[in-house]
Amino acid sequence: MIHKSGCAVLYATAMNQTARETIREGETARETIREGETARETIKEGETAKETLREGETARETIRERETARETLREGETARETIRERETARETLREGETARETIREGETARETIKEGETAKETLREGETARETIRERETARETLREGETARETIRERETARETLREGETAKETIREGETAKET
């Protein structure tokens, strides 16, 4: 049989053992709680990391959109440059057309100048022809005057002949007078 005090010791020992077990369980529970806190912290960090990843993905998407926008701007600038080059080409074509028109006008002007030269030449020839006609008229006039002069000379010759005949007649009359006197 165990003495009453021995029971108490055994009981106390058992109680101590239970208390120690309870303390150990409490320590384990505290450790579990700490681990749970650590796990919650890890979960929060994981959520933060996921959020950071989502933000990073969003940032990457934004960067891709910006690159696309830059590419679009570059293409737009290229398109503007192409449009400017086309406008320049159209302007050059218009200037070329104007130059061709100017050349055609120059050709027309040259043709007009040639026609003017031909007209001047024709006028000169006409003037020469008029001069020739005037010279011919003068020559005809001179011929008529020569004819008139010849006629006058012939008339003078006739008059002289008549005068000589008159002189001869006078001489004959004088001789006749002298003969009568004789």
mmCIF file of C-alpha atoms in Angstrom:
data_model
loop_
_atom_site.group_PDB
_atom_site.id
_atom_site.type_symbol
_atom_site.label_atom_id
_atom_site.label_comp_id
_atom_site.label_asym_id
_atom_site.label_seq_id
_atom_site.Cartn_x
_atom_site.Cartn_y
_atom_site.Cartn_z
ATOM 1 C CA MET A 1 0.000 0.000 0.000
ATOM 2 C CA ILE A 2 1.111 3.454 -0.705
ATOM 3 C CA HIS A 3 1.131 6.000 2.064
ATOM 4 C CA LYS A 4 -1.195 8.968 1.754
ATOM 5 C CA SER A 5 1.684 11.364 1.402
ATOM 6 C CA GLY A 6 3.191 9.157 -1.242
ATOM 7 C CA CYS A 7 -0.063 9.459 -3.142
ATOM 8 C CA ALA A 8 0.151 13.133 -2.855
ATOM 9 C CA VAL A 9 3.678 13.041 -4.209
ATOM 10 C CA LEU A 10 2.615 10.786 -7.020
ATOM 11 C CA TYR A 11 -0.363 12.978 -7.657
ATOM 12 C CA ALA A 12 1.815 16.084 -7.566
ATOM 13 C CA THR A 13 4.323 14.400 -9.829
ATOM 14 C CA ALA A 14 1.562 13.423 -12.206
ATOM 15 C CA MET A 15 0.158 16.911 -12.049
ATOM 16 C CA ASN A 16 3.593 18.342 -12.712
ATOM 17 C CA GLN A 17 3.949 15.922 -15.549
ATOM 18 C CA THR A 18 0.550 17.009 -16.906
ATOM 19 C CA ALA A 19 1.433 20.668 -16.373
ATOM 20 C CA ARG A 20 4.744 20.171 -18.112
ATOM 21 C CA GLU A 21 2.921 18.381 -20.931
ATOM 22 C CA THR A 22 0.386 21.205 -21.040
ATOM 23 C CA ILE A 23 3.210 23.779 -21.080
ATOM 24 C CA ARG A 24 4.903 21.851 -23.853
ATOM 25 C CA GLU A 25 1.639 21.697 -25.740
ATOM 26 C CA GLY A 26 1.225 25.431 -25.130
ATOM 27 C CA GLU A 27 4.743 25.997 -26.400
ATOM 28 C CA THR A 28 3.914 23.837 -29.402
ATOM 29 C CA ALA A 29 0.673 25.778 -29.848
ATOM 30 C CA ARG A 30 2.600 29.052 -29.584
ATOM 31 C CA GLU A 31 5.087 27.707 -32.129
ATOM 32 C CA THR A 32 2.200 26.670 -34.357
ATOM 33 C CA ILE A 33 0.681 30.138 -33.933
ATOM 34 C CA ARG A 34 4.050 31.697 -34.793
ATOM 35 C CA GLU A 35 4.299 29.418 -37.802
ATOM 36 C CA GLY A 36 0.713 30.386 -38.724
ATOM 37 C CA GLU A 37 1.693 34.049 -38.398
ATOM 38 C CA THR A 38 4.763 33.370 -40.511
ATOM 39 C CA ALA A 39 2.548 31.523 -42.986
ATOM 40 C CA ARG A 40 0.085 34.461 -43.037
ATOM 41 C CA GLU A 41 3.039 36.817 -43.570
ATOM 42 C CA THR A 42 4.319 34.531 -46.332
ATOM 43 C CA ILE A 43 0.840 34.450 -47.874
ATOM 44 C CA LYS A 44 0.701 38.266 -47.687
ATOM 45 C CA GLU A 45 4.152 38.443 -49.238
ATOM 46 C CA GLY A 46 2.970 35.977 -51.887
ATOM 47 C CA GLU A 47 -0.078 38.164 -52.570
ATOM 48 C CA THR A 48 2.195 41.192 -52.730
ATOM 49 C CA ALA A 49 4.504 39.270 -55.063
ATOM 50 C CA LYS A 50 1.489 38.302 -57.234
ATOM 51 C CA GLU A 51 0.383 41.945 -57.267
ATOM 52 C CA THR A 52 3.932 42.971 -58.148
ATOM 53 C CA LEU A 53 3.924 40.375 -60.945
ATOM 54 C CA ARG A 54 0.569 41.702 -62.184
ATOM 55 C CA GLU A 55 1.949 45.265 -62.057
ATOM 56 C CA GLY A 56 5.091 44.051 -63.840
ATOM 57 C CA GLU A 57 2.915 42.383 -66.503
ATOM 58 C CA THR A 58 0.887 45.584 -66.783
ATOM 59 C CA ALA A 59 4.144 47.543 -67.054
ATOM 60 C CA ARG A 60 5.372 45.136 -69.753
ATOM 61 C CA GLU A 61 2.056 45.549 -71.577
ATOM 62 C CA THR A 62 2.379 49.329 -71.246
ATOM 63 C CA ILE A 63 5.961 49.121 -72.580
ATOM 64 C CA ARG A 64 4.728 46.963 -75.497
ATOM 65 C CA GLU A 65 1.934 49.465 -76.160
ATOM 66 C CA ARG A 66 4.457 52.316 -76.034
ATOM 67 C CA GLU A 67 6.744 50.437 -78.448
ATOM 68 C CA THR A 68 3.739 49.824 -80.700
ATOM 69 C CA ALA A 69 2.839 53.515 -80.418
ATOM 70 C CA ARG A 70 6.444 54.504 -81.230
ATOM 71 C CA GLU A 71 6.419 52.111 -84.187
ATOM 72 C CA THR A 72 3.097 53.591 -85.311
ATOM 73 C CA LEU A 73 4.567 57.094 -84.950
ATOM 74 C CA ARG A 74 7.620 56.035 -86.973
ATOM 75 C CA GLU A 75 5.308 54.546 -89.632
ATOM 76 C CA GLY A 76 3.241 57.748 -89.534
ATOM 77 C CA GLU A 77 6.400 59.823 -89.955
ATOM 78 C CA THR A 78 7.442 57.557 -92.843
ATOM 79 C CA ALA A 79 3.953 57.975 -94.332
ATOM 80 C CA ARG A 80 4.204 61.770 -93.895
ATOM 81 C CA GLU A 81 7.655 61.697 -95.534
ATOM 82 C CA THR A 82 6.210 59.617 -98.400
ATOM 83 C CA ILE A 83 3.326 62.095 -98.741
ATOM 84 C CA ARG A 84 5.818 64.991 -98.747
ATOM 85 C CA GLU A 85 7.906 63.193 -101.381
ATOM 86 C CA ARG A 86 4.765 62.581 -103.470
ATOM 87 C CA GLU A 87 3.796 66.246 -103.136
ATOM 88 C CA THR A 88 7.340 67.211 -104.161
ATOM 89 C CA ALA A 89 7.099 64.819 -107.124
ATOM 90 C CA ARG A 90 3.711 66.289 -108.105
ATOM 91 C CA GLU A 91 5.157 69.804 -107.791
ATOM 92 C CA THR A 92 8.139 68.735 -109.922
ATOM 93 C CA LEU A 93 5.739 67.277 -112.507
ATOM 94 C CA ARG A 94 3.722 70.516 -112.509
ATOM 95 C CA GLU A 95 6.958 72.504 -112.928
ATOM 96 C CA GLY A 96 7.993 70.118 -115.732
ATOM 97 C CA GLU A 97 4.598 70.626 -117.383
ATOM 98 C CA THR A 98 5.031 74.392 -117.024
ATOM 99 C CA ALA A 99 8.540 74.092 -118.490
ATOM 100 C CA ARG A 100 7.164 72.051 -121.395
ATOM 101 C CA GLU A 101 4.476 74.690 -121.925
ATOM 102 C CA THR A 102 7.166 77.379 -121.832
ATOM 103 C CA ILE A 103 9.233 75.383 -124.351
ATOM 104 C CA ARG A 104 6.147 75.045 -126.585
ATOM 105 C CA GLU A 105 5.526 78.794 -126.265
ATOM 106 C CA GLY A 106 9.210 79.365 -127.070
ATOM 107 C CA GLU A 107 8.880 77.142 -130.134
ATOM 108 C CA THR A 108 5.756 79.058 -131.154
ATOM 109 C CA ALA A 109 7.635 82.320 -130.581
ATOM 110 C CA ARG A 110 10.549 81.042 -132.691
ATOM 111 C CA GLU A 111 8.085 80.030 -135.394
ATOM 112 C CA THR A 112 6.473 83.476 -135.172
ATOM 113 C CA ILE A 113 9.937 85.085 -135.378
ATOM 114 C CA LYS A 114 10.718 82.951 -138.454
ATOM 115 C CA GLU A 115 7.399 83.953 -139.981
ATOM 116 C CA GLY A 116 8.203 87.578 -139.104
ATOM 117 C CA GLU A 117 11.622 87.204 -140.750
ATOM 118 C CA THR A 118 9.940 85.653 -143.788
ATOM 119 C CA ALA A 119 7.431 88.530 -143.807
ATOM 120 C CA LYS A 120 10.296 91.052 -143.554
ATOM 121 C CA GLU A 121 12.062 89.259 -146.381
ATOM 122 C CA THR A 122 8.836 89.334 -148.410
ATOM 123 C CA LEU A 123 8.469 93.040 -147.618
ATOM 124 C CA ARG A 124 12.074 93.620 -148.692
ATOM 125 C CA GLU A 125 11.426 91.659 -151.876
ATOM 126 C CA GLY A 126 8.206 93.640 -152.383
ATOM 127 C CA GLU A 127 10.127 96.864 -151.795
ATOM 128 C CA THR A 128 12.784 95.665 -154.259
ATOM 129 C CA ALA A 129 10.020 94.799 -156.736
ATOM 130 C CA ARG A 130 8.451 98.254 -156.229
ATOM 131 C CA GLU A 131 11.882 99.813 -156.714
ATOM 132 C CA THR A 132 12.333 97.742 -159.881
ATOM 133 C CA ILE A 133 8.884 98.824 -161.081
ATOM 134 C CA ARG A 134 9.763 102.441 -160.317
ATOM 135 C CA GLU A 135 13.070 102.019 -162.169
ATOM 136 C CA ARG A 136 11.195 100.475 -165.118
ATOM 137 C CA GLU A 137 8.688 103.330 -165.018
ATOM 138 C CA THR A 138 11.612 105.765 -164.910
ATOM 139 C CA ALA A 139 13.244 103.878 -167.795
ATOM 140 C CA ARG A 140 9.957 103.991 -169.748
ATOM 141 C CA GLU A 141 9.643 107.679 -168.930
ATOM 142 C CA THR A 142 13.231 108.160 -170.032
ATOM 143 C CA LEU A 143 12.471 106.211 -173.200
ATOM 144 C CA ARG A 144 9.384 108.359 -173.798
ATOM 145 C CA GLU A 145 11.445 111.465 -173.148
ATOM 146 C CA GLY A 146 14.141 110.069 -175.506
ATOM 147 C CA GLU A 147 11.432 109.408 -178.076
ATOM 148 C CA THR A 148 10.134 112.932 -177.565
ATOM 149 C CA ALA A 149 13.702 114.246 -177.855
ATOM 150 C CA ARG A 150 14.218 112.253 -181.059
ATOM 151 C CA GLU A 151 10.929 113.614 -182.333
ATOM 152 C CA THR A 152 12.059 117.091 -181.384
ATOM 153 C CA ILE A 153 15.405 116.474 -183.102
ATOM 154 C CA ARG A 154 13.609 115.219 -186.199
ATOM 155 C CA GLU A 155 11.332 118.261 -186.101
ATOM 156 C CA ARG A 156 14.407 120.476 -185.719
ATOM 157 C CA GLU A 157 16.093 118.665 -188.588
ATOM 158 C CA THR A 158 12.926 119.169 -190.643
ATOM 159 C CA ALA A 159 12.851 122.843 -189.602
ATOM 160 C CA ARG A 160 16.514 123.228 -190.538
ATOM 161 C CA GLU A 161 15.817 121.494 -193.812
ATOM 162 C CA THR A 162 12.909 123.831 -194.329
ATOM 163 C CA LEU A 163 15.134 126.782 -193.402
ATOM 164 C CA ARG A 164 17.799 125.596 -195.818
ATOM 165 C CA GLU A 165 15.176 125.175 -198.502
ATOM 166 C CA GLY A 166 13.900 128.667 -197.577
ATOM 167 C CA GLU A 167 17.461 129.965 -197.841
ATOM 168 C CA THR A 168 17.831 128.159 -201.136
ATOM 169 C CA ALA A 169 14.526 129.649 -202.285
ATOM 170 C CA LYS A 170 15.649 133.093 -201.166
ATOM 171 C CA GLU A 171 18.911 132.567 -203.022
ATOM 172 C CA THR A 172 16.989 131.488 -206.073
ATOM 173 C CA ILE A 173 14.736 134.557 -205.745
ATOM 174 C CA ARG A 174 17.787 136.796 -205.438
ATOM 175 C CA GLU A 175 19.360 135.131 -208.426
ATOM 176 C CA GLY A 176 16.080 135.633 -210.238
ATOM 177 C CA GLU A 177 16.065 139.266 -209.197
ATOM 178 C CA THR A 178 19.647 139.628 -210.343
ATOM 179 C CA ALA A 179 18.835 137.950 -213.605
ATOM 180 C CA LYS A 180 15.923 140.331 -214.124
ATOM 181 C CA GLU A 181 18.169 143.268 -213.530
ATOM 182 C CA THR A 182 20.656 141.955 -215.959
#
